[in-house]
Coordinates of C-alpha atoms in Angstrom, one line a residue:
Chain A
D79 CA 180.1 -40.7 73.6
S80 CA 181.7 -40.2 70.2
G81 CA 181.9 -36.4 70.5
V82 CA 179.7 -35.9 67.5
T83 CA 176.4 -34.3 68.2
Q84 CA 173.2 -34.2 66.1
T85 CA 170.0 -32.4 66.5
P86 CA 167.2 -33.0 66.7
K87 CA 167.0 -36.6 67.9
H88 CA 163.5 -37.1 66.5
L89 CA 161.6 -35.3 63.8
I90 CA 158.1 -36.0 62.6
T91 CA 156.8 -34.2 59.6
A92 CA 154.4 -34.5 56.7
T93 CA 155.0 -35.3 53.1
G94 CA 156.1 -32.4 51.0
Q95 CA 157.7 -30.6 53.8
R96 CA 161.4 -29.5 54.3
V97 CA 163.6 -30.2 57.3
T98 CA 167.1 -29.4 58.3
L99 CA 169.3 -31.7 60.3
R100 CA 172.3 -30.4 62.2
C101 CA 175.6 -32.0 63.0
S102 CA 178.6 -30.8 65.1
P103 CA 181.7 -32.9 64.5
R104 CA 184.3 -33.9 67.1
S105 CA 186.5 -31.0 68.1
G106 CA 189.2 -30.6 65.4
D107 CA 187.7 -33.0 62.8
L108 CA 187.6 -31.4 59.4
S109 CA 185.6 -34.1 57.6
V110 CA 181.9 -34.6 58.0
Y111 CA 179.9 -37.4 56.4
W112 CA 176.2 -37.9 56.2
Y113 CA 174.6 -41.4 56.0
Q114 CA 171.0 -42.6 55.8
Q115 CA 170.0 -45.9 57.4
S116 CA 166.7 -47.5 56.4
L117 CA 165.3 -51.0 56.7
D118 CA 165.3 -51.6 53.0
Q119 CA 168.4 -49.8 51.9
G120 CA 170.6 -50.3 54.9
L121 CA 173.4 -47.8 55.6
Q122 CA 174.0 -45.5 52.6
F123 CA 176.6 -42.9 52.3
L124 CA 175.1 -39.6 51.2
I125 CA 177.8 -36.9 51.1
Q126 CA 181.1 -35.8 52.5
Y127 CA 182.5 -32.3 53.3
Y128 CA 186.0 -31.5 54.2
N129 CA 186.9 -28.1 55.7
G130 CA 183.8 -26.5 54.1
E131 CA 184.2 -28.0 50.7
E132 CA 182.1 -30.8 49.2
R133 CA 184.5 -33.8 48.9
A134 CA 182.4 -36.8 47.7
K135 CA 178.9 -37.6 46.8
G136 CA 177.2 -40.9 47.3
N137 CA 173.5 -41.9 46.9
I138 CA 172.2 -38.5 47.7
L139 CA 168.9 -37.4 46.1
E140 CA 168.6 -34.1 44.3
R141 CA 166.0 -33.1 46.8
F142 CA 168.7 -33.3 49.5
S143 CA 171.5 -30.9 50.0
A144 CA 174.1 -30.2 52.6
Q145 CA 176.7 -27.7 53.6
Q146 CA 179.5 -27.3 56.1
F147 CA 180.0 -23.9 57.7
P148 CA 183.2 -22.1 58.7
D149 CA 182.8 -23.4 62.3
L150 CA 182.8 -26.9 60.7
H151 CA 179.2 -27.8 61.8
S152 CA 177.1 -29.2 59.0
E153 CA 173.5 -29.2 58.0
L154 CA 171.6 -31.7 55.8
N155 CA 168.5 -30.2 54.1
L156 CA 165.8 -32.6 53.0
S157 CA 163.0 -31.1 50.9
S158 CA 159.8 -32.3 49.2
L159 CA 159.8 -35.1 51.7
E160 CA 158.3 -38.5 50.8
L161 CA 157.3 -41.4 52.9
G162 CA 160.3 -43.3 51.8
D163 CA 162.6 -40.7 53.3
S164 CA 161.7 -41.9 56.7
A165 CA 165.0 -43.2 58.1
L166 CA 167.8 -42.7 60.6
Y167 CA 170.2 -40.0 59.4
F168 CA 173.7 -40.2 60.8
C169 CA 176.5 -37.7 60.8
A170 CA 180.1 -38.9 61.2
S171 CA 183.4 -37.0 61.4
S172 CA 187.0 -37.9 61.0
G173 CA 190.2 -36.0 61.3
Q174 CA 191.5 -37.0 57.9
V175 CA 190.3 -36.5 54.3
E176 CA 190.2 -40.2 53.7
G177 CA 191.2 -43.6 55.0
Y178 CA 190.6 -43.3 58.7
E179 CA 188.0 -44.4 61.2
Q180 CA 184.8 -42.3 61.4
Y181 CA 183.0 -41.3 64.6
F182 CA 179.3 -41.4 64.4
G183 CA 176.7 -39.2 66.1
P184 CA 173.6 -40.7 67.7
G185 CA 171.5 -40.0 64.7
T186 CA 168.3 -38.1 63.9
R187 CA 165.2 -40.3 63.4
L188 CA 163.0 -38.8 60.7
T189 CA 159.4 -39.9 60.3
V190 CA 157.5 -38.7 57.3
T191 CA 153.7 -39.1 57.6
Chain B
S40 CA 174.9 -50.9 46.0
Q41 CA 176.4 -52.9 48.8
Q42 CA 180.1 -53.3 48.7
G43 CA 180.4 -55.5 51.8
E44 CA 178.2 -58.4 52.6
E45 CA 178.3 -59.9 56.1
D46 CA 177.6 -63.5 56.9
P47 CA 175.7 -64.8 58.7
Q48 CA 172.8 -62.3 58.8
A49 CA 172.1 -63.4 62.4
L50 CA 174.0 -65.3 65.0
S51 CA 172.9 -66.4 68.5
I52 CA 175.5 -68.0 70.9
Q53 CA 175.9 -68.6 74.6
E54 CA 177.8 -66.1 76.7
G55 CA 181.5 -67.1 76.9
E56 CA 181.5 -68.6 73.4
N57 CA 183.4 -67.1 70.5
A58 CA 181.5 -65.4 67.7
T59 CA 182.8 -65.2 64.1
M60 CA 181.4 -63.0 61.4
N61 CA 182.5 -62.8 57.8
C62 CA 182.5 -60.0 55.3
S63 CA 183.0 -60.2 51.6
Y64 CA 183.5 -57.2 49.3
K65 CA 183.7 -56.7 45.6
T66 CA 186.3 -54.1 44.6
S67 CA 189.8 -53.2 45.7
I68 CA 190.0 -51.3 49.0
N69 CA 192.4 -49.1 50.9
N70 CA 191.2 -50.4 54.2
L71 CA 188.3 -52.3 55.9
Q72 CA 186.7 -51.3 59.1
W73 CA 184.3 -53.0 61.5
Y74 CA 181.6 -51.1 63.4
R75 CA 179.1 -52.1 66.0
Q76 CA 175.6 -50.7 66.4
N77 CA 173.4 -51.2 69.4
S78 CA 169.7 -51.1 68.5
G79 CA 168.8 -47.8 66.9
R80 CA 172.0 -46.0 68.1
G81 CA 175.0 -44.6 66.4
L82 CA 177.8 -46.8 65.1
V83 CA 180.9 -47.4 67.1
H84 CA 184.2 -47.9 65.4
L85 CA 185.8 -51.2 66.5
I86 CA 188.9 -51.8 64.3
L87 CA 190.5 -50.8 61.0
I88 CA 192.7 -53.1 59.0
R89 CA 194.7 -51.8 56.0
S90 CA 194.9 -53.6 52.7
N91 CA 198.6 -54.5 53.4
E92 CA 197.8 -56.1 56.8
R93 CA 196.6 -59.6 57.3
E94 CA 195.6 -59.7 60.9
K95 CA 194.9 -57.3 63.7
H96 CA 194.0 -57.6 67.3
S97 CA 192.2 -55.2 69.7
G98 CA 191.3 -56.6 73.1
R99 CA 188.9 -59.5 72.5
L100 CA 188.6 -58.7 68.8
R101 CA 190.6 -60.3 66.1
V102 CA 190.2 -59.2 62.5
T103 CA 191.7 -60.9 59.4
L104 CA 191.8 -59.7 55.9
D105 CA 192.4 -61.7 52.8
T106 CA 192.6 -59.4 49.8
S107 CA 193.0 -62.2 47.3
K108 CA 189.6 -63.5 48.4
K109 CA 188.2 -60.1 49.1
S110 CA 187.0 -61.2 52.5
S111 CA 187.5 -60.4 56.1
S112 CA 186.4 -62.0 59.4
L113 CA 185.7 -60.6 62.8
L114 CA 186.2 -62.8 65.8
I115 CA 184.9 -61.9 69.2
T116 CA 186.3 -64.1 71.9
A117 CA 184.8 -64.9 75.3
S118 CA 181.5 -63.2 74.3
R119 CA 179.5 -61.2 76.9
A120 CA 175.9 -60.1 77.0
A121 CA 177.0 -56.6 76.3
D122 CA 178.3 -57.7 72.9
T123 CA 174.7 -58.1 71.7
A124 CA 174.5 -55.7 68.7
S125 CA 174.7 -55.5 65.0
Y126 CA 178.1 -55.6 63.4
F127 CA 179.0 -54.1 60.1
C128 CA 182.0 -54.2 57.9
A129 CA 182.7 -51.1 55.9
T130 CA 185.0 -50.4 53.0
D131 CA 186.3 -47.3 51.3
L132 CA 187.1 -47.4 47.7
L133 CA 190.7 -47.4 46.6
G134 CA 191.9 -43.9 45.7
G135 CA 189.8 -41.4 44.0
G136 CA 189.2 -39.3 47.1
A137 CA 185.7 -40.7 47.5
D138 CA 185.8 -41.8 51.1
G139 CA 182.3 -42.3 52.1
L140 CA 182.2 -45.8 53.6
T141 CA 180.2 -48.5 52.0
F142 CA 178.5 -50.8 54.6
G143 CA 177.2 -54.3 54.4
K144 CA 173.8 -55.2 55.8
G145 CA 175.3 -56.4 59.0
T146 CA 175.3 -59.4 61.3
H147 CA 172.9 -59.3 64.2
L148 CA 174.7 -61.0 67.1
I149 CA 172.7 -62.1 70.1
I150 CA 174.6 -63.3 73.2
Q151 CA 172.4 -65.6 75.4
P152 CA 173.2 -65.3 79.1

């Protein structure tokens, strides 16, 4: 158990809909990262937050957004969903801004029908 | 785009044998990490090696890093059935504060009992 929790575990929704994925980092970790894992794209970094502020952006679509709240939990919002958004979404946390190991949550499996 | 590329894509060996996986990357790095993923689950951090290190050990794991060749290898000695998983190398870009990890496509390791 990494100490990172994600909810929900599974999500099935229709095209065009909007969903919110939630992540609670390990106790004391200030950095939160979001990743998408799909068969064709592999593991892709989406976005990083550090202590409530956006720190780095990766391959995140404009339809996706995230935020980190004062209690350090984070949410990833996915809107106008398309079939291609079906994937595993992982949250990870670390205690440092950069350069250290990341601890991954169990993931949320999103299926868009 | 993929920064790290693992080789081989898949590897099947007998329990007790050693398993070696290789990773190549394209740009300068601060550090390189190896992660393990059991089917459909979250990633587990295995080992981190910094750009000024050449070799690192952790239990049955041995990692080497050759920055001149932009490559790394992961050796698992005396493999066990429980080592069956996908293994990913991950790099973070040098400086810039952008610390989302870039993952390769992974090596799927199967340990035959």
